[in-house]
PDB file of C-alpha atoms in Angstrom:
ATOM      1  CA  UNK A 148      36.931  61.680 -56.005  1.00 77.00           C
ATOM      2  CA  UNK A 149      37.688  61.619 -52.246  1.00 81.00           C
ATOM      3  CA  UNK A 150      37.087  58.427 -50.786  1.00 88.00           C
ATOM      4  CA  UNK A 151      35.589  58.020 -47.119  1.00 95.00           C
ATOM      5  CA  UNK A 152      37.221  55.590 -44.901  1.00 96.00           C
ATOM      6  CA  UNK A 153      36.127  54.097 -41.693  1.00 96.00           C
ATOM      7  CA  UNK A 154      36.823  51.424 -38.948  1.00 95.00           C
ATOM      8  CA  UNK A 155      35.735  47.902 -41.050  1.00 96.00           C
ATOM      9  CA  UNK A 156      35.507  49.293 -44.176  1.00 96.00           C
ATOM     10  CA  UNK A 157      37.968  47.031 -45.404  1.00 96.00           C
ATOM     11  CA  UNK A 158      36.282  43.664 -44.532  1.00 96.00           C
ATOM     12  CA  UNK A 159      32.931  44.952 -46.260  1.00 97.00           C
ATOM     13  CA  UNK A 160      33.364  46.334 -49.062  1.00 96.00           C
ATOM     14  CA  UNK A 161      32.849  42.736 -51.190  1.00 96.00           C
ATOM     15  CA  UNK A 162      30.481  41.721 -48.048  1.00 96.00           C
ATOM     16  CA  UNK A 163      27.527  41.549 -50.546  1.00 96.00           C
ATOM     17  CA  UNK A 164      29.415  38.597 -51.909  1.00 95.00           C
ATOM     18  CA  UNK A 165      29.869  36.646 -49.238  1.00 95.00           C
ATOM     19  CA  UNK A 166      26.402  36.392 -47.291  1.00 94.00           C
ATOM     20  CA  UNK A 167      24.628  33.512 -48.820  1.00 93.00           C
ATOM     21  CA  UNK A 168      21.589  32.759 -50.781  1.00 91.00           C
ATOM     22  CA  UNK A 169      18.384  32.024 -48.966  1.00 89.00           C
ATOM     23  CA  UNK A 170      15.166  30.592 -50.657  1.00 89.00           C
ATOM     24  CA  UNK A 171      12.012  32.441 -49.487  1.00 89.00           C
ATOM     25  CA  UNK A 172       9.631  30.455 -47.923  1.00 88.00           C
ATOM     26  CA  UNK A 173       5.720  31.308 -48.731  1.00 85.00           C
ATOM     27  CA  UNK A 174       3.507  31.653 -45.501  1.00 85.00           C
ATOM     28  CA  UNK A 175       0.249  30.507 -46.543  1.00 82.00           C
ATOM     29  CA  UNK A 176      -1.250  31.773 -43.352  1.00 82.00           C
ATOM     30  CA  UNK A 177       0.196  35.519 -43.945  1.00 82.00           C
ATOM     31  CA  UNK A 178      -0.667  34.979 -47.254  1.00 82.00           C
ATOM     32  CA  UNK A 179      -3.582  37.067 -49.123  1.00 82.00           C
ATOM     33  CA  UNK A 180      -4.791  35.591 -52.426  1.00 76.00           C
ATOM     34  CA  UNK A 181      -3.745  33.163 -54.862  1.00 75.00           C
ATOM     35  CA  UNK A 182      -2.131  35.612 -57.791  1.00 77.00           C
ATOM     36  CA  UNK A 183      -0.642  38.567 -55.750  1.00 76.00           C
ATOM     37  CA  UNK A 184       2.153  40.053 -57.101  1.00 76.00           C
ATOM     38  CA  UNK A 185       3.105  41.465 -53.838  1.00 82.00           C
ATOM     39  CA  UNK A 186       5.729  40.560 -51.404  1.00 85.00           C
ATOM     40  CA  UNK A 187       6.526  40.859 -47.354  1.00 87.00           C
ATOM     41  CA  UNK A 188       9.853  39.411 -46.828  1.00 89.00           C
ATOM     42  CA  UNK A 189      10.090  38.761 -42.743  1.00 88.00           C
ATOM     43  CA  UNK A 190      13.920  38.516 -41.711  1.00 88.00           C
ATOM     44  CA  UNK A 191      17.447  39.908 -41.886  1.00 92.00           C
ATOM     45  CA  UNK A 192      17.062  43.034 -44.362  1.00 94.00           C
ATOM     46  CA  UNK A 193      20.786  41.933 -46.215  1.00 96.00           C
ATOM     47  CA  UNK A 194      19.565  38.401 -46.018  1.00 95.00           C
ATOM     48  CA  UNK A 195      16.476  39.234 -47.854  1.00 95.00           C
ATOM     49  CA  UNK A 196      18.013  41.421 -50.353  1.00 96.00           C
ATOM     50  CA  UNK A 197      19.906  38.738 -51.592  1.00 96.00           C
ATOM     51  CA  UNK A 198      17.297  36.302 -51.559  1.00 95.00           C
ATOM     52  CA  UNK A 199      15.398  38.983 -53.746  1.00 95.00           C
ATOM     53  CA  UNK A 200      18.470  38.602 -56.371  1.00 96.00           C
ATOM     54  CA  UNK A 201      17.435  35.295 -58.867  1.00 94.00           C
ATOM     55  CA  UNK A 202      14.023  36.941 -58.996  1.00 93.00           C
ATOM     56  CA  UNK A 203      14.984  40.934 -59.342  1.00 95.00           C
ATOM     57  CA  UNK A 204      18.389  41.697 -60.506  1.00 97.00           C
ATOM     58  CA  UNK A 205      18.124  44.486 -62.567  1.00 97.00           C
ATOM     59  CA  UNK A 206      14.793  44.861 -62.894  1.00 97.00           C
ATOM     60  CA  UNK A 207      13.577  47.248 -60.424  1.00 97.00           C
ATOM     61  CA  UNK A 208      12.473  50.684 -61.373  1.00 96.00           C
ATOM     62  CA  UNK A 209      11.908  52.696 -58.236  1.00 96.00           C
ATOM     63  CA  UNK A 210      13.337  51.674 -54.778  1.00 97.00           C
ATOM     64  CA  UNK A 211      12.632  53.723 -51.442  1.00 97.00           C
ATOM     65  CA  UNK A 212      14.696  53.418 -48.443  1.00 97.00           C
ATOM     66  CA  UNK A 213      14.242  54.557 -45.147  1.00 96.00           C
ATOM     67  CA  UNK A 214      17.219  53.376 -42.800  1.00 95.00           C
ATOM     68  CA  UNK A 215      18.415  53.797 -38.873  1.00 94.00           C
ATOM     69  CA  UNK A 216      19.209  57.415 -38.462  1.00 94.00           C
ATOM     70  CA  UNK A 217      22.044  56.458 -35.898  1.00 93.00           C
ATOM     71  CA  UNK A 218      20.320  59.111 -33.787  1.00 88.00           C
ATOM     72  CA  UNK A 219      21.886  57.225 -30.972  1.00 86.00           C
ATOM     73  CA  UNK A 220      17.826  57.057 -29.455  1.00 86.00           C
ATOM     74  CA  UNK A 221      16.780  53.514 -31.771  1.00 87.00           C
ATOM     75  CA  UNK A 222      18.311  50.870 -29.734  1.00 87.00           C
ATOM     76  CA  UNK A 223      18.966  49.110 -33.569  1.00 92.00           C
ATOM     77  CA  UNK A 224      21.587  46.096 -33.491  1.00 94.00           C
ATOM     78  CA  UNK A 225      24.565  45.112 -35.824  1.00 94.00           C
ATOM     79  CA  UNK A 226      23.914  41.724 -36.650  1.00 93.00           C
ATOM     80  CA  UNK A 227      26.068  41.107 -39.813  1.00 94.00           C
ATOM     81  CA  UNK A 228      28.329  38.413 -39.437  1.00 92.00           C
ATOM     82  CA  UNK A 229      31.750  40.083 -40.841  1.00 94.00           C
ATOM     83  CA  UNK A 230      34.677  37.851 -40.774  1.00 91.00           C
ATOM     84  CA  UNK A 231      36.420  40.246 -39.136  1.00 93.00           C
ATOM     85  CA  UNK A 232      37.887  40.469 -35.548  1.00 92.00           C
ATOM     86  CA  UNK A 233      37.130  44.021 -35.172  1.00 89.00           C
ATOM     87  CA  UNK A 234      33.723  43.680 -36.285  1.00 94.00           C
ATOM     88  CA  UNK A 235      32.731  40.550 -34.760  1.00 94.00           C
ATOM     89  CA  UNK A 236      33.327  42.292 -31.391  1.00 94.00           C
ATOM     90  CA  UNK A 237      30.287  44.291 -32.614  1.00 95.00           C
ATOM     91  CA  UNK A 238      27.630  41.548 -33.339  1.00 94.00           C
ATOM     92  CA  UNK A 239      24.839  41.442 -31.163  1.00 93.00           C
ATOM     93  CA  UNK A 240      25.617  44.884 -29.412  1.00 91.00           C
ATOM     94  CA  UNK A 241      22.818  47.819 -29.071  1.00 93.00           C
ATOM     95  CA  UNK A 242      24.359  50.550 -30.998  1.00 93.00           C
ATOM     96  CA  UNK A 243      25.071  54.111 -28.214  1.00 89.00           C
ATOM     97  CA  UNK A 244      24.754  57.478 -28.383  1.00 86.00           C
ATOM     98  CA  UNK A 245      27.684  59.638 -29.539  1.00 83.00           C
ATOM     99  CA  UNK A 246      29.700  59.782 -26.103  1.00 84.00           C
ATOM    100  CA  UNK A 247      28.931  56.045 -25.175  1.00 88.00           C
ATOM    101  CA  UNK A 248      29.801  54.663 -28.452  1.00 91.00           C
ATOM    102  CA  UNK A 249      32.901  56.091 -30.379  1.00 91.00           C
ATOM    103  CA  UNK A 250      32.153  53.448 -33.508  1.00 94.00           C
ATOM    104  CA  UNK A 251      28.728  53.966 -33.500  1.00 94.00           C
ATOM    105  CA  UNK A 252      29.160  56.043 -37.397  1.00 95.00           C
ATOM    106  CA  UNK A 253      31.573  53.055 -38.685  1.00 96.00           C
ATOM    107  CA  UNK A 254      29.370  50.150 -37.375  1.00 96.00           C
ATOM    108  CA  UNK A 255      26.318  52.283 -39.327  1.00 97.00           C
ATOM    109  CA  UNK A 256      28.904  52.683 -42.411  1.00 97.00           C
ATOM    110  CA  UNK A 257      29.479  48.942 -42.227  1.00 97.00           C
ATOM    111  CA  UNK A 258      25.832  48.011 -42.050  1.00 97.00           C
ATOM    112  CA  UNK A 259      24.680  50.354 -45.230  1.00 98.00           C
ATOM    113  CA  UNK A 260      27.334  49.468 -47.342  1.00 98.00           C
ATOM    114  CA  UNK A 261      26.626  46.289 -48.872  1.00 98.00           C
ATOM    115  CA  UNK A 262      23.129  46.889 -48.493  1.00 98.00           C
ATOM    116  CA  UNK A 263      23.392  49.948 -50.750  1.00 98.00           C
ATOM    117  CA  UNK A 264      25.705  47.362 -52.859  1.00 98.00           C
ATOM    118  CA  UNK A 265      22.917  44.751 -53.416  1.00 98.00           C
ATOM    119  CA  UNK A 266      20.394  47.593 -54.075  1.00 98.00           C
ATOM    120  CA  UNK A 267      22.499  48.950 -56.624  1.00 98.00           C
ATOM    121  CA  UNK A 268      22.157  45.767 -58.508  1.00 98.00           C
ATOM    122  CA  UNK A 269      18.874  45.528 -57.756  1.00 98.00           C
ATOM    123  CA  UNK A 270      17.792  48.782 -59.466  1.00 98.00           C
ATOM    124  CA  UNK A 271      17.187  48.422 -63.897  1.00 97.00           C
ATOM    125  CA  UNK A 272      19.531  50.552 -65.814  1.00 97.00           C
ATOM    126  CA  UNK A 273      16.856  53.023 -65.646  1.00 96.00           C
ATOM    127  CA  UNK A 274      16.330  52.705 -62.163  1.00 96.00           C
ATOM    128  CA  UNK A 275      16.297  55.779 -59.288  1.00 97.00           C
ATOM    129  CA  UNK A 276      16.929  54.891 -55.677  1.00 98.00           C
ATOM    130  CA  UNK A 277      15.276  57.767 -52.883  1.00 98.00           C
ATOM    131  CA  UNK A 278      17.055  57.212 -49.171  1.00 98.00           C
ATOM    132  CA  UNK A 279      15.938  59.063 -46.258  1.00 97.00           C
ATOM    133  CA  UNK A 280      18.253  60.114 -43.841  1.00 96.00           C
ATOM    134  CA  UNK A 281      18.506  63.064 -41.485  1.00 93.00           C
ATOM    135  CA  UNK A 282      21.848  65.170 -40.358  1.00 91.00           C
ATOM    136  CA  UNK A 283      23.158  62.653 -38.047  1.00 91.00           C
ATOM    137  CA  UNK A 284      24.450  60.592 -41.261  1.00 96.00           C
ATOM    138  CA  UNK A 285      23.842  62.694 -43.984  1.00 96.00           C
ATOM    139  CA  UNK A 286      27.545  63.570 -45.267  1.00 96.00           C
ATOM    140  CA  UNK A 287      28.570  59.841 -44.877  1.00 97.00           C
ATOM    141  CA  UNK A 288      25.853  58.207 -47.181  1.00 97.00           C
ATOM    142  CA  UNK A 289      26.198  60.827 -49.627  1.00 97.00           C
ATOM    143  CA  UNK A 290      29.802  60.537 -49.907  1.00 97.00           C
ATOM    144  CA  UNK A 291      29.132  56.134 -49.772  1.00 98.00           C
ATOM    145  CA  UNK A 292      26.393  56.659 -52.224  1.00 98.00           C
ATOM    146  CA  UNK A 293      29.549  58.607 -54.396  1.00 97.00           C
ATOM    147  CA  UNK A 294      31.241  55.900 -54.488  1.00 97.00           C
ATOM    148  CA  UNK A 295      29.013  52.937 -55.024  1.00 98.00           C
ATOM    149  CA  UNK A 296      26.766  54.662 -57.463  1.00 98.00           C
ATOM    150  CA  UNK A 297      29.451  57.191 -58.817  1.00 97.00           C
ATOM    151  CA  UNK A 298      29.348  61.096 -58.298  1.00 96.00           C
ATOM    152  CA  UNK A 299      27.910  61.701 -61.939  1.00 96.00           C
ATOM    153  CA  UNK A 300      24.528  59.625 -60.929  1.00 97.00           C
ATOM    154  CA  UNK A 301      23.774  61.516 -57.951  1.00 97.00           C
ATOM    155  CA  UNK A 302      20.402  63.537 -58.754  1.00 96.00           C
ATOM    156  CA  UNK A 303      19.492  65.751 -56.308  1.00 96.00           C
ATOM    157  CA  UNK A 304      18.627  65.915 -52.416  1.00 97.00           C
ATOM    158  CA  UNK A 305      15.385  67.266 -51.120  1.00 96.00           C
ATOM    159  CA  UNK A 306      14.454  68.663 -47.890  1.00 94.00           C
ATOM    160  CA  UNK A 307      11.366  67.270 -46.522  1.00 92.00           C
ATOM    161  CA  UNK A 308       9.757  69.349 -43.537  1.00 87.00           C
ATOM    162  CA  UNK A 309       8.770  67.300 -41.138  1.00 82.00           C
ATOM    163  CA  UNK A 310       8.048  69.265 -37.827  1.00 72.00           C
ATOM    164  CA  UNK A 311       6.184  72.733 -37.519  1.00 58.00           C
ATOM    165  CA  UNK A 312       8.049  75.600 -35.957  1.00 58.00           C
ATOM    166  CA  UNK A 313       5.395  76.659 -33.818  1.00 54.00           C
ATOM    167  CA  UNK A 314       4.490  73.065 -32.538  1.00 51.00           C
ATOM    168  CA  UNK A 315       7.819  72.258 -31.522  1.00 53.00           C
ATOM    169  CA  UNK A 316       8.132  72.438 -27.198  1.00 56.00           C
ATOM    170  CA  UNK A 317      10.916  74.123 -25.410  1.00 53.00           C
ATOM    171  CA  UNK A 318      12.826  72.005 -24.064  1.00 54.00           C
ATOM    172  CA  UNK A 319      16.649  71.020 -23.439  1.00 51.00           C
ATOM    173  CA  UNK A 320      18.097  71.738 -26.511  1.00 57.00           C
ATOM    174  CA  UNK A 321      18.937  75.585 -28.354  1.00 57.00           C
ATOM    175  CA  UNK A 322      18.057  73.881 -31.570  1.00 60.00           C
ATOM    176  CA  UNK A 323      15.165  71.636 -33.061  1.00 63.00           C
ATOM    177  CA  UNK A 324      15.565  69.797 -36.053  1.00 70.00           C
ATOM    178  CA  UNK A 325      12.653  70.475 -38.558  1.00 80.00           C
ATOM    179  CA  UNK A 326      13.902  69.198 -41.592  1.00 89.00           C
ATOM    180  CA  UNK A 327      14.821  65.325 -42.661  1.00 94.00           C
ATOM    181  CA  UNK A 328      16.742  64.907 -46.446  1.00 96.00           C
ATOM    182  CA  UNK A 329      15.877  62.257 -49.577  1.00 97.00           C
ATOM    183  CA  UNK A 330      18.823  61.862 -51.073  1.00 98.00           C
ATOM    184  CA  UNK A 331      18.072  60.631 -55.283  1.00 97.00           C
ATOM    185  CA  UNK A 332      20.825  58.613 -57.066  1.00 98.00           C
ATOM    186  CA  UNK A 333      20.377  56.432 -60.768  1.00 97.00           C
ATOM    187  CA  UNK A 334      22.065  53.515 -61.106  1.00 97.00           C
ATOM    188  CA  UNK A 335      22.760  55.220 -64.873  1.00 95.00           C
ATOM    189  CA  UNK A 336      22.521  57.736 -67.355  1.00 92.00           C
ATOM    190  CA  UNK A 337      19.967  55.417 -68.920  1.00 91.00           C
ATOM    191  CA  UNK A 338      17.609  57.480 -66.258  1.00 88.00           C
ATOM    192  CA  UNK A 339      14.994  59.389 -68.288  1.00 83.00           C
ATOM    193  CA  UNK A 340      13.366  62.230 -65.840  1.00 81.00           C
ATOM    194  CA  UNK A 341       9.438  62.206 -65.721  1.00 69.00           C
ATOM    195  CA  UNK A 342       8.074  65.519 -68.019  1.00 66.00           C
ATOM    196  CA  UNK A 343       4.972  67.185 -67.102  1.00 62.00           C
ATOM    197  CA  UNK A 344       2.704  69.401 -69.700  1.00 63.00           C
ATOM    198  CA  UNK A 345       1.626  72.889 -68.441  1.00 60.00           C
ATOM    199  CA  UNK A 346      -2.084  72.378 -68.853  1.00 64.00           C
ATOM    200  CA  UNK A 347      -2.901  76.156 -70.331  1.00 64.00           C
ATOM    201  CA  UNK A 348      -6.418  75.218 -70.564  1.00 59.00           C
TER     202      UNK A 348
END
């Protein structure tokens, strides 16, 4: 399998391991009844994810994702704190466009990888995981999704219209995107499909 390698990679791949546990703290005053099952974690995303781990390893069916695009437009922030000198020189920094920022795809590579990590273990044995992405980043999740979830779990990826040809303005550019992708991975082959009946009634 071919294995995609960018600036940081190295320092984390086992990053997942090394961010600490965090207790979550109930806000009574964001809070909405006494027996809700539901959750609204505030705070760092990895942070969270790991804070999620004592209560939900392996025991999530479904999880839906919907990350930076790294459009070079969202202004988002790396924030993880990588012991690593090149990455370090990162934290804090507003992530450019293509010709402003040469490391924008690695600092985006270094961001989902051990979140996809921690989701991973997240998700039952059953368990499917839906990530939407458009073209910007498309080839380098699939090919980090490969690797973390393995090439054999990969399910399919959708296309998901999200902009009308005839609503879209002229402008600037020769092309308009009109499509976004869902990418669908298992964690394993214990993933049963959903079957539908043909009602013939």
């Amino acid at each position: 399998m071919p294995v995609l390698n960018w600036i940081g990679k190295e320092a984390v791949v086992n990053h997942d391991k090394e961010v600490p546990f965090r207790l979550l703290k109930k806000v009574k005053s964001a809070s909405v009844g006494e027996n809700s099952q539901n959750l609204i974690i505030h705070g760092d995303n990895l942070e969270a994810l790991k804070a999620l781990m004592p209560y939900y390893y392996g025991k999530i069916k479904c999880i839906y994702i919907d990350p930076p695009y790294n459009t070079g437009n969202e202004g988002w922030v790396y924030n993880d704190k990588v012991n690593s000198p090149k990455i370090k020189k990162w934290l804090g920094k507003v992530v450019g466009g293509e010709a402003e920022d040469l490391c924008r795809h690695d600092k985006w590579l270094c961001m989902m990888y051990p979140r996809l990590k921690l989701l991973k273990e997240l998700l039952r044995e059953d368990g499917v995981i839906f990530i939407s992405i458009n073209e910007e980043e498309l080839y380098n999740i699939k090919h980090i999704c490969d690797e973390i979830f393995g090439e054999d779990n990969y399910l399919t990826t959708f296309t998901v219209k999200v902009r009308h040809e005839d609503r879209i303005l002229k402008g600037d550019k020769d092309f308009h995107e009109v499509v976004e992708y869902l990418l669908m991975y298992r964690k394993s082959k214990s993933y049963i499909p959903l079957k539908r009946e043909i009602d013939n009634t």
